[in-house]
Amino acid sequence: MLVTVFRILCLCGILLSMYGRFVAESKKIDSSYRAACDFSSSFSCSKALVSEYSTGFGIVGPLLGEDHFLNISNSLYGIAFYFLLFIIGGARSQAMRLITLAAGTVSCVMSVWLAYILYAILHDFCLVCVATYAINAGIYTLSVMRFRQAAARPGKDPRHNC
């Protein structure tokens, strides 16, 4: 059950990231484009999705340069992240569960960083962004649950594999 919910969250993350990418590209092509999630000047996903913080998490460009290959759209990072988690999220090995837990932890830290930017710097509310933060929190929570669940089960004794 946990794996199913985990994978549904990953699929939702992929879809939201794809929509975020669509909004950003549409806004860059046509500055008058109005996304379905643009309700006002302070409640606008396109404002956040085309800001200077929408690539490289607002960190890569200043540190490594705007033309660095890692300074790509946060939405592209999201698509790759959720796709990889979808693939490894059902793994039974404790090592893969640990990787999933670490990825969930990093995604929550990045969500806090981006939420700070959204609120304190951009003075905006982005529905797509906040939804991805919630998905990241869900992924983290399920990763913790799966990790603890596996750790609580006693390991099989290899002498009893017959």
Short mmCIF file of N, CA and C in Angstrom, two decimals:
data_model
loop_
_atom_site.label_atom_id
_atom_site.label_comp_id
_atom_site.label_asym_id
_atom_site.label_seq_id
_atom_site.Cartn_x
_atom_site.Cartn_y
_atom_site.Cartn_z
N MET A 1 0.82 -1.20 0.00
CA MET A 1 0.00 0.00 0.00
C MET A 1 0.87 1.27 0.00
N LEU A 2 1.92 1.25 0.84
CA LEU A 2 2.80 2.43 0.91
C LEU A 2 3.47 2.70 -0.43
N VAL A 3 3.88 1.62 -1.11
CA VAL A 3 4.55 1.78 -2.41
C VAL A 3 3.59 2.38 -3.42
N THR A 4 2.34 1.95 -3.40
CA THR A 4 1.35 2.48 -4.34
C THR A 4 1.14 3.97 -4.12
N VAL A 5 0.96 4.38 -2.90
CA VAL A 5 0.77 5.81 -2.59
C VAL A 5 2.03 6.59 -2.95
N PHE A 6 3.20 6.02 -2.65
CA PHE A 6 4.47 6.65 -2.99
C PHE A 6 4.55 6.89 -4.50
N ARG A 7 4.21 5.88 -5.28
CA ARG A 7 4.28 6.02 -6.74
C ARG A 7 3.23 7.00 -7.28
N ILE A 8 2.08 7.05 -6.66
CA ILE A 8 1.07 8.03 -7.07
C ILE A 8 1.59 9.44 -6.82
N LEU A 9 2.23 9.65 -5.67
CA LEU A 9 2.83 10.96 -5.39
C LEU A 9 3.91 11.30 -6.42
N CYS A 10 4.72 10.32 -6.79
CA CYS A 10 5.75 10.55 -7.81
C CYS A 10 5.12 10.94 -9.14
N LEU A 11 4.05 10.25 -9.53
CA LEU A 11 3.36 10.59 -10.78
C LEU A 11 2.77 12.00 -10.72
N CYS A 12 2.19 12.35 -9.60
CA CYS A 12 1.67 13.71 -9.43
C CYS A 12 2.80 14.73 -9.52
N GLY A 13 3.95 14.40 -8.95
CA GLY A 13 5.11 15.28 -9.03
C GLY A 13 5.59 15.46 -10.46
N ILE A 14 5.59 14.38 -11.22
CA ILE A 14 5.98 14.46 -12.63
C ILE A 14 5.02 15.36 -13.39
N LEU A 15 3.72 15.15 -13.19
CA LEU A 15 2.72 15.95 -13.89
C LEU A 15 2.80 17.43 -13.51
N LEU A 16 2.96 17.71 -12.23
CA LEU A 16 3.09 19.11 -11.80
C LEU A 16 4.36 19.75 -12.37
N SER A 17 5.44 19.00 -12.38
CA SER A 17 6.69 19.53 -12.94
C SER A 17 6.56 19.78 -14.43
N MET A 18 5.86 18.89 -15.13
CA MET A 18 5.63 19.10 -16.56
C MET A 18 4.77 20.33 -16.79
N TYR A 19 3.75 20.50 -15.96
CA TYR A 19 2.91 21.69 -16.09
C TYR A 19 3.72 22.95 -15.78
N GLY A 20 4.55 22.90 -14.76
CA GLY A 20 5.41 24.04 -14.42
C GLY A 20 6.31 24.40 -15.58
N ARG A 21 6.86 23.39 -16.22
CA ARG A 21 7.73 23.63 -17.39
C ARG A 21 6.92 24.26 -18.52
N PHE A 22 5.71 23.76 -18.74
CA PHE A 22 4.84 24.30 -19.78
C PHE A 22 4.52 25.77 -19.51
N VAL A 23 4.18 26.09 -18.28
CA VAL A 23 3.86 27.48 -17.91
C VAL A 23 5.07 28.39 -18.15
N ALA A 24 6.23 27.95 -17.69
CA ALA A 24 7.44 28.77 -17.84
C ALA A 24 7.76 29.02 -19.31
N GLU A 25 7.70 27.97 -20.11
CA GLU A 25 8.02 28.14 -21.54
C GLU A 25 6.97 28.99 -22.24
N SER A 26 5.71 28.80 -21.89
CA SER A 26 4.63 29.59 -22.50
C SER A 26 4.79 31.07 -22.16
N LYS A 27 5.15 31.36 -20.91
CA LYS A 27 5.33 32.75 -20.46
C LYS A 27 6.54 33.39 -21.14
N LYS A 28 7.59 32.61 -21.38
CA LYS A 28 8.77 33.14 -22.06
C LYS A 28 8.48 33.45 -23.52
N ILE A 29 7.64 32.64 -24.14
CA ILE A 29 7.27 32.85 -25.54
C ILE A 29 6.31 34.02 -25.68
N ASP A 30 5.33 34.08 -24.77
CA ASP A 30 4.30 35.11 -24.83
C ASP A 30 4.13 35.73 -23.45
N SER A 31 4.65 36.92 -23.27
CA SER A 31 4.62 37.56 -21.95
C SER A 31 3.19 37.83 -21.45
N SER A 32 2.21 37.83 -22.36
CA SER A 32 0.83 38.04 -21.94
C SER A 32 0.13 36.73 -21.56
N TYR A 33 0.84 35.60 -21.68
CA TYR A 33 0.26 34.31 -21.33
C TYR A 33 -0.18 34.32 -19.87
N ARG A 34 -1.38 33.79 -19.62
CA ARG A 34 -1.92 33.70 -18.27
C ARG A 34 -2.22 32.24 -17.97
N ALA A 35 -1.49 31.69 -17.02
CA ALA A 35 -1.66 30.30 -16.65
C ALA A 35 -2.94 30.10 -15.84
N ALA A 36 -3.43 28.90 -15.79
CA ALA A 36 -4.63 28.59 -15.02
C ALA A 36 -4.42 28.86 -13.53
N CYS A 37 -3.16 28.85 -13.09
CA CYS A 37 -2.86 29.06 -11.68
C CYS A 37 -2.45 30.50 -11.37
N ASP A 38 -2.67 31.41 -12.31
CA ASP A 38 -2.42 32.84 -12.09
C ASP A 38 -3.73 33.53 -11.72
N PHE A 39 -3.85 33.89 -10.45
CA PHE A 39 -5.08 34.51 -9.98
C PHE A 39 -4.94 36.00 -9.72
N SER A 40 -3.74 36.42 -9.31
CA SER A 40 -3.47 37.83 -9.06
C SER A 40 -1.95 38.02 -9.09
N SER A 41 -1.52 39.25 -8.88
CA SER A 41 -0.07 39.52 -8.92
C SER A 41 0.67 38.85 -7.76
N SER A 42 -0.02 38.58 -6.66
CA SER A 42 0.63 37.93 -5.53
C SER A 42 0.20 36.46 -5.37
N PHE A 43 -0.57 35.96 -6.31
CA PHE A 43 -1.02 34.56 -6.31
C PHE A 43 -0.86 34.06 -7.74
N SER A 44 0.40 33.87 -8.12
CA SER A 44 0.72 33.60 -9.51
C SER A 44 1.84 32.57 -9.63
N CYS A 45 1.53 31.45 -10.29
CA CYS A 45 2.60 30.46 -10.45
C CYS A 45 3.57 30.88 -11.55
N SER A 46 3.10 31.58 -12.57
CA SER A 46 4.02 31.96 -13.64
C SER A 46 5.08 32.95 -13.15
N LYS A 47 4.73 33.77 -12.17
CA LYS A 47 5.71 34.71 -11.60
C LYS A 47 6.88 33.94 -10.99
N ALA A 48 6.58 32.90 -10.24
CA ALA A 48 7.63 32.10 -9.62
C ALA A 48 8.36 31.24 -10.64
N LEU A 49 7.63 30.70 -11.60
CA LEU A 49 8.21 29.75 -12.55
C LEU A 49 9.09 30.39 -13.63
N VAL A 50 9.07 31.71 -13.71
CA VAL A 50 9.98 32.39 -14.64
C VAL A 50 10.98 33.30 -13.91
N SER A 51 10.96 33.23 -12.59
CA SER A 51 11.87 34.08 -11.81
C SER A 51 13.31 33.57 -11.94
N GLU A 52 14.25 34.36 -11.46
CA GLU A 52 15.65 33.97 -11.49
C GLU A 52 15.92 32.74 -10.61
N TYR A 53 14.99 32.42 -9.73
CA TYR A 53 15.13 31.27 -8.85
C TYR A 53 14.54 29.99 -9.45
N SER A 54 13.98 30.09 -10.64
CA SER A 54 13.34 28.94 -11.27
C SER A 54 14.32 28.05 -12.01
N THR A 55 15.59 28.43 -12.03
CA THR A 55 16.62 27.58 -12.62
C THR A 55 17.71 27.35 -11.58
N GLY A 56 18.19 26.14 -11.54
CA GLY A 56 19.27 25.81 -10.61
C GLY A 56 18.96 26.15 -9.16
N PHE A 57 17.67 26.20 -8.83
CA PHE A 57 17.20 26.51 -7.47
C PHE A 57 17.68 27.87 -6.98
N GLY A 58 18.06 28.73 -7.92
CA GLY A 58 18.56 30.04 -7.55
C GLY A 58 19.96 30.00 -6.95
N ILE A 59 20.59 28.83 -7.00
CA ILE A 59 21.90 28.64 -6.38
C ILE A 59 22.99 28.41 -7.44
N VAL A 60 22.68 27.58 -8.43
CA VAL A 60 23.69 27.15 -9.41
C VAL A 60 24.23 28.34 -10.21
N GLY A 61 23.34 29.19 -10.71
CA GLY A 61 23.77 30.33 -11.52
C GLY A 61 24.77 31.23 -10.82
N PRO A 62 24.45 31.72 -9.62
CA PRO A 62 25.41 32.58 -8.92
C PRO A 62 26.72 31.89 -8.56
N LEU A 63 26.66 30.58 -8.27
CA LEU A 63 27.87 29.87 -7.86
C LEU A 63 28.72 29.39 -9.04
N LEU A 64 28.06 28.84 -10.07
CA LEU A 64 28.81 28.21 -11.17
C LEU A 64 28.68 28.94 -12.49
N GLY A 65 27.81 29.93 -12.55
CA GLY A 65 27.60 30.68 -13.77
C GLY A 65 26.27 30.36 -14.42
N GLU A 66 25.69 31.36 -15.03
CA GLU A 66 24.37 31.21 -15.65
C GLU A 66 24.37 30.19 -16.79
N ASP A 67 25.52 30.01 -17.44
CA ASP A 67 25.60 29.09 -18.58
C ASP A 67 26.05 27.68 -18.20
N HIS A 68 26.19 27.42 -16.90
CA HIS A 68 26.63 26.10 -16.46
C HIS A 68 25.56 25.06 -16.79
N PHE A 69 25.99 23.85 -17.15
CA PHE A 69 25.05 22.81 -17.57
C PHE A 69 24.09 22.39 -16.45
N LEU A 70 24.42 22.64 -15.19
CA LEU A 70 23.52 22.32 -14.08
C LEU A 70 22.49 23.41 -13.81
N ASN A 71 22.63 24.54 -14.46
CA ASN A 71 21.69 25.65 -14.25
C ASN A 71 20.50 25.49 -15.20
N ILE A 72 19.74 24.43 -14.95
CA ILE A 72 18.56 24.13 -15.77
C ILE A 72 17.30 24.40 -14.96
N SER A 73 16.18 24.35 -15.63
CA SER A 73 14.89 24.59 -15.00
C SER A 73 14.66 23.66 -13.81
N ASN A 74 14.16 24.24 -12.72
CA ASN A 74 13.80 23.42 -11.56
C ASN A 74 12.75 22.37 -11.94
N SER A 75 11.91 22.70 -12.90
CA SER A 75 10.90 21.74 -13.37
C SER A 75 11.55 20.51 -13.99
N LEU A 76 12.64 20.70 -14.72
CA LEU A 76 13.35 19.55 -15.30
C LEU A 76 13.98 18.71 -14.20
N TYR A 77 14.53 19.37 -13.19
CA TYR A 77 15.04 18.62 -12.04
C TYR A 77 13.91 17.81 -11.41
N GLY A 78 12.74 18.43 -11.29
CA GLY A 78 11.59 17.75 -10.70
C GLY A 78 11.17 16.53 -11.49
N ILE A 79 11.08 16.66 -12.80
CA ILE A 79 10.68 15.53 -13.65
C ILE A 79 11.65 14.37 -13.44
N ALA A 80 12.95 14.64 -13.49
CA ALA A 80 13.96 13.60 -13.33
C ALA A 80 13.89 12.99 -11.92
N PHE A 81 13.76 13.86 -10.91
CA PHE A 81 13.71 13.41 -9.52
C PHE A 81 12.53 12.47 -9.28
N TYR A 82 11.34 12.90 -9.67
CA TYR A 82 10.16 12.08 -9.41
C TYR A 82 10.18 10.80 -10.25
N PHE A 83 10.72 10.85 -11.46
CA PHE A 83 10.82 9.66 -12.30
C PHE A 83 11.76 8.63 -11.64
N LEU A 84 12.92 9.08 -11.19
CA LEU A 84 13.87 8.17 -10.54
C LEU A 84 13.29 7.59 -9.26
N LEU A 85 12.61 8.42 -8.48
CA LEU A 85 11.99 7.90 -7.26
C LEU A 85 10.87 6.91 -7.58
N PHE A 86 10.15 7.15 -8.65
CA PHE A 86 9.11 6.21 -9.07
C PHE A 86 9.73 4.85 -9.34
N ILE A 87 10.89 4.85 -10.01
CA ILE A 87 11.56 3.60 -10.37
C ILE A 87 12.10 2.88 -9.13
N ILE A 88 12.81 3.59 -8.27
CA ILE A 88 13.44 2.91 -7.12
C ILE A 88 12.57 2.86 -5.88
N GLY A 89 11.44 3.55 -5.91
CA GLY A 89 10.59 3.64 -4.72
C GLY A 89 9.99 2.34 -4.25
N GLY A 90 9.88 1.37 -5.12
CA GLY A 90 9.31 0.09 -4.73
C GLY A 90 10.34 -0.95 -4.37
N ALA A 91 11.60 -0.55 -4.40
CA ALA A 91 12.68 -1.51 -4.11
C ALA A 91 12.55 -2.07 -2.71
N ARG A 92 12.90 -3.33 -2.57
CA ARG A 92 12.81 -3.98 -1.27
C ARG A 92 14.11 -3.90 -0.48
N SER A 93 15.21 -3.58 -1.16
CA SER A 93 16.49 -3.56 -0.45
C SER A 93 16.55 -2.36 0.50
N GLN A 94 17.16 -2.58 1.63
CA GLN A 94 17.28 -1.52 2.63
C GLN A 94 18.16 -0.39 2.10
N ALA A 95 19.15 -0.72 1.27
CA ALA A 95 20.03 0.31 0.69
C ALA A 95 19.22 1.26 -0.19
N MET A 96 18.33 0.72 -1.01
CA MET A 96 17.50 1.56 -1.88
C MET A 96 16.50 2.37 -1.05
N ARG A 97 16.01 1.79 0.00
CA ARG A 97 15.12 2.53 0.89
C ARG A 97 15.85 3.69 1.55
N LEU A 98 17.12 3.47 1.87
CA LEU A 98 17.94 4.54 2.46
C LEU A 98 18.17 5.65 1.43
N ILE A 99 18.42 5.28 0.19
CA ILE A 99 18.61 6.27 -0.88
C ILE A 99 17.32 7.08 -1.05
N THR A 100 16.20 6.39 -1.05
CA THR A 100 14.90 7.06 -1.18
C THR A 100 14.67 8.01 0.00
N LEU A 101 15.02 7.59 1.18
CA LEU A 101 14.89 8.43 2.37
C LEU A 101 15.79 9.65 2.26
N ALA A 102 17.02 9.47 1.81
CA ALA A 102 17.94 10.59 1.64
C ALA A 102 17.42 11.56 0.59
N ALA A 103 16.90 11.04 -0.51
CA ALA A 103 16.34 11.90 -1.56
C ALA A 103 15.13 12.67 -1.04
N GLY A 104 14.28 12.00 -0.26
CA GLY A 104 13.13 12.67 0.33
C GLY A 104 13.55 13.77 1.28
N THR A 105 14.61 13.53 2.04
CA THR A 105 15.12 14.53 2.97
C THR A 105 15.64 15.75 2.22
N VAL A 106 16.44 15.50 1.18
CA VAL A 106 16.97 16.61 0.37
C VAL A 106 15.83 17.39 -0.27
N SER A 107 14.80 16.70 -0.76
CA SER A 107 13.69 17.40 -1.40
C SER A 107 12.95 18.29 -0.40
N CYS A 108 12.86 17.86 0.85
CA CYS A 108 12.21 18.70 1.87
C CYS A 108 13.06 19.92 2.20
N VAL A 109 14.37 19.73 2.28
CA VAL A 109 15.26 20.88 2.53
C VAL A 109 15.13 21.88 1.39
N MET A 110 15.13 21.39 0.15
CA MET A 110 14.99 22.28 -1.00
C MET A 110 13.62 22.94 -1.02
N SER A 111 12.60 22.23 -0.59
CA SER A 111 11.26 22.81 -0.52
C SER A 111 11.22 23.97 0.46
N VAL A 112 11.87 23.81 1.60
CA VAL A 112 11.93 24.90 2.58
C VAL A 112 12.65 26.10 1.97
N TRP A 113 13.77 25.85 1.29
CA TRP A 113 14.53 26.92 0.63
C TRP A 113 13.65 27.65 -0.39
N LEU A 114 12.97 26.89 -1.25
CA LEU A 114 12.15 27.51 -2.29
C LEU A 114 10.90 28.18 -1.70
N ALA A 115 10.36 27.63 -0.63
CA ALA A 115 9.22 28.27 0.03
C ALA A 115 9.63 29.61 0.63
N TYR A 116 10.82 29.65 1.20
CA TYR A 116 11.35 30.91 1.72
C TYR A 116 11.47 31.94 0.60
N ILE A 117 12.03 31.54 -0.52
CA ILE A 117 12.17 32.44 -1.67
C ILE A 117 10.81 32.93 -2.12
N LEU A 118 9.87 31.99 -2.24
CA LEU A 118 8.52 32.32 -2.70
C LEU A 118 7.88 33.36 -1.79
N TYR A 119 7.97 33.15 -0.50
CA TYR A 119 7.31 34.02 0.47
C TYR A 119 8.08 35.32 0.72
N ALA A 120 9.35 35.19 1.06
CA ALA A 120 10.12 36.35 1.55
C ALA A 120 10.73 37.19 0.45
N ILE A 121 11.06 36.59 -0.67
CA ILE A 121 11.73 37.35 -1.73
C ILE A 121 10.77 37.71 -2.86
N LEU A 122 10.03 36.72 -3.35
CA LEU A 122 9.11 36.98 -4.47
C LEU A 122 7.76 37.53 -4.01
N HIS A 123 7.44 37.36 -2.73
CA HIS A 123 6.14 37.80 -2.19
C HIS A 123 5.01 37.27 -3.07
N ASP A 124 5.03 35.97 -3.25
CA ASP A 124 4.10 35.31 -4.17
C ASP A 124 3.58 34.04 -3.53
N PHE A 125 2.45 33.56 -4.04
CA PHE A 125 1.94 32.24 -3.68
C PHE A 125 1.76 31.48 -4.98
N CYS A 126 2.55 30.44 -5.16
CA CYS A 126 2.51 29.63 -6.37
C CYS A 126 1.87 28.29 -6.04
N LEU A 127 0.70 28.07 -6.58
CA LEU A 127 -0.04 26.84 -6.29
C LEU A 127 0.73 25.60 -6.73
N VAL A 128 1.36 25.65 -7.89
CA VAL A 128 2.16 24.52 -8.39
C VAL A 128 3.32 24.26 -7.44
N CYS A 129 3.99 25.32 -7.02
CA CYS A 129 5.13 25.18 -6.12
C CYS A 129 4.71 24.57 -4.78
N VAL A 130 3.68 25.11 -4.20
CA VAL A 130 3.22 24.63 -2.88
C VAL A 130 2.74 23.18 -2.99
N ALA A 131 2.12 22.83 -4.08
CA ALA A 131 1.69 21.44 -4.28
C ALA A 131 2.91 20.51 -4.35
N THR A 132 3.98 20.94 -4.99
CA THR A 132 5.18 20.10 -5.03
C THR A 132 5.82 19.99 -3.65
N TYR A 133 5.74 21.06 -2.85
CA TYR A 133 6.26 20.98 -1.48
C TYR A 133 5.48 19.92 -0.69
N ALA A 134 4.17 19.90 -0.88
CA ALA A 134 3.33 18.92 -0.19
C ALA A 134 3.66 17.50 -0.66
N ILE A 135 3.87 17.35 -1.96
CA ILE A 135 4.25 16.03 -2.50
C ILE A 135 5.59 15.60 -1.90
N ASN A 136 6.54 16.52 -1.83
CA ASN A 136 7.84 16.19 -1.24
C ASN A 136 7.70 15.77 0.23
N ALA A 137 6.85 16.44 0.96
CA ALA A 137 6.61 16.07 2.36
C ALA A 137 5.99 14.68 2.44
N GLY A 138 5.07 14.38 1.53
CA GLY A 138 4.46 13.05 1.49
C GLY A 138 5.47 11.97 1.13
N ILE A 139 6.32 12.26 0.17
CA ILE A 139 7.36 11.30 -0.23
C ILE A 139 8.32 11.05 0.94
N TYR A 140 8.69 12.11 1.61
CA TYR A 140 9.59 11.96 2.77
C TYR A 140 8.91 11.11 3.85
N THR A 141 7.67 11.42 4.17
CA THR A 141 6.95 10.69 5.21
C THR A 141 6.84 9.20 4.87
N LEU A 142 6.48 8.90 3.63
CA LEU A 142 6.36 7.50 3.22
C LEU A 142 7.73 6.81 3.21
N SER A 143 8.77 7.55 2.86
CA SER A 143 10.12 6.97 2.87
C SER A 143 10.54 6.60 4.29
N VAL A 144 10.23 7.48 5.24
CA VAL A 144 10.52 7.19 6.64
C VAL A 144 9.74 5.96 7.09
N MET A 145 8.47 5.90 6.74
CA MET A 145 7.63 4.77 7.14
C MET A 145 8.16 3.46 6.56
N ARG A 146 8.52 3.46 5.29
CA ARG A 146 9.04 2.24 4.65
C ARG A 146 10.39 1.84 5.25
N PHE A 147 11.23 2.82 5.54
CA PHE A 147 12.54 2.52 6.11
C PHE A 147 12.38 1.92 7.50
N ARG A 148 11.53 2.52 8.30
CA ARG A 148 11.29 2.00 9.66
C ARG A 148 10.63 0.63 9.62
N GLN A 149 9.72 0.46 8.69
CA GLN A 149 9.01 -0.81 8.55
C GLN A 149 10.01 -1.94 8.26
N ALA A 150 10.94 -1.68 7.34
CA ALA A 150 11.93 -2.69 6.99
C ALA A 150 12.91 -2.92 8.14
N ALA A 151 13.28 -1.86 8.85
CA ALA A 151 14.23 -1.99 9.95
C ALA A 151 13.61 -2.76 11.12
N ALA A 152 12.30 -2.69 11.26
CA ALA A 152 11.62 -3.37 12.37
C ALA A 152 11.49 -4.87 12.12
N ARG A 153 11.53 -5.28 10.85
CA ARG A 153 11.43 -6.70 10.52
C ARG A 153 12.77 -7.38 10.76
N PRO A 154 12.75 -8.45 11.47
CA PRO A 154 14.02 -9.15 11.65
C PRO A 154 14.49 -9.72 10.32
N GLY A 155 15.77 -9.65 10.06
CA GLY A 155 16.34 -10.17 8.82
C GLY A 155 16.25 -11.68 8.77
N LYS A 156 16.17 -12.19 7.55
CA LYS A 156 16.11 -13.63 7.39
C LYS A 156 17.50 -14.22 7.62
N ASP A 157 17.53 -15.28 8.33
CA ASP A 157 18.77 -15.99 8.57
C ASP A 157 19.12 -16.76 7.30
N PRO A 158 20.29 -16.52 6.69
CA PRO A 158 20.63 -17.19 5.44
C PRO A 158 20.69 -18.70 5.58
N ARG A 159 20.83 -19.22 6.80
CA ARG A 159 20.88 -20.69 7.00
C ARG A 159 19.52 -21.32 6.75
N HIS A 160 18.45 -20.50 6.70
CA HIS A 160 17.10 -21.06 6.53
C HIS A 160 16.55 -20.82 5.14
N ASN A 161 17.40 -20.69 4.13
CA ASN A 161 16.94 -20.45 2.78
C ASN A 161 16.55 -21.72 2.05
N CYS A 162 16.65 -22.86 2.66
CA CYS A 162 16.34 -24.13 1.98
C CYS A 162 14.87 -24.33 1.78
#
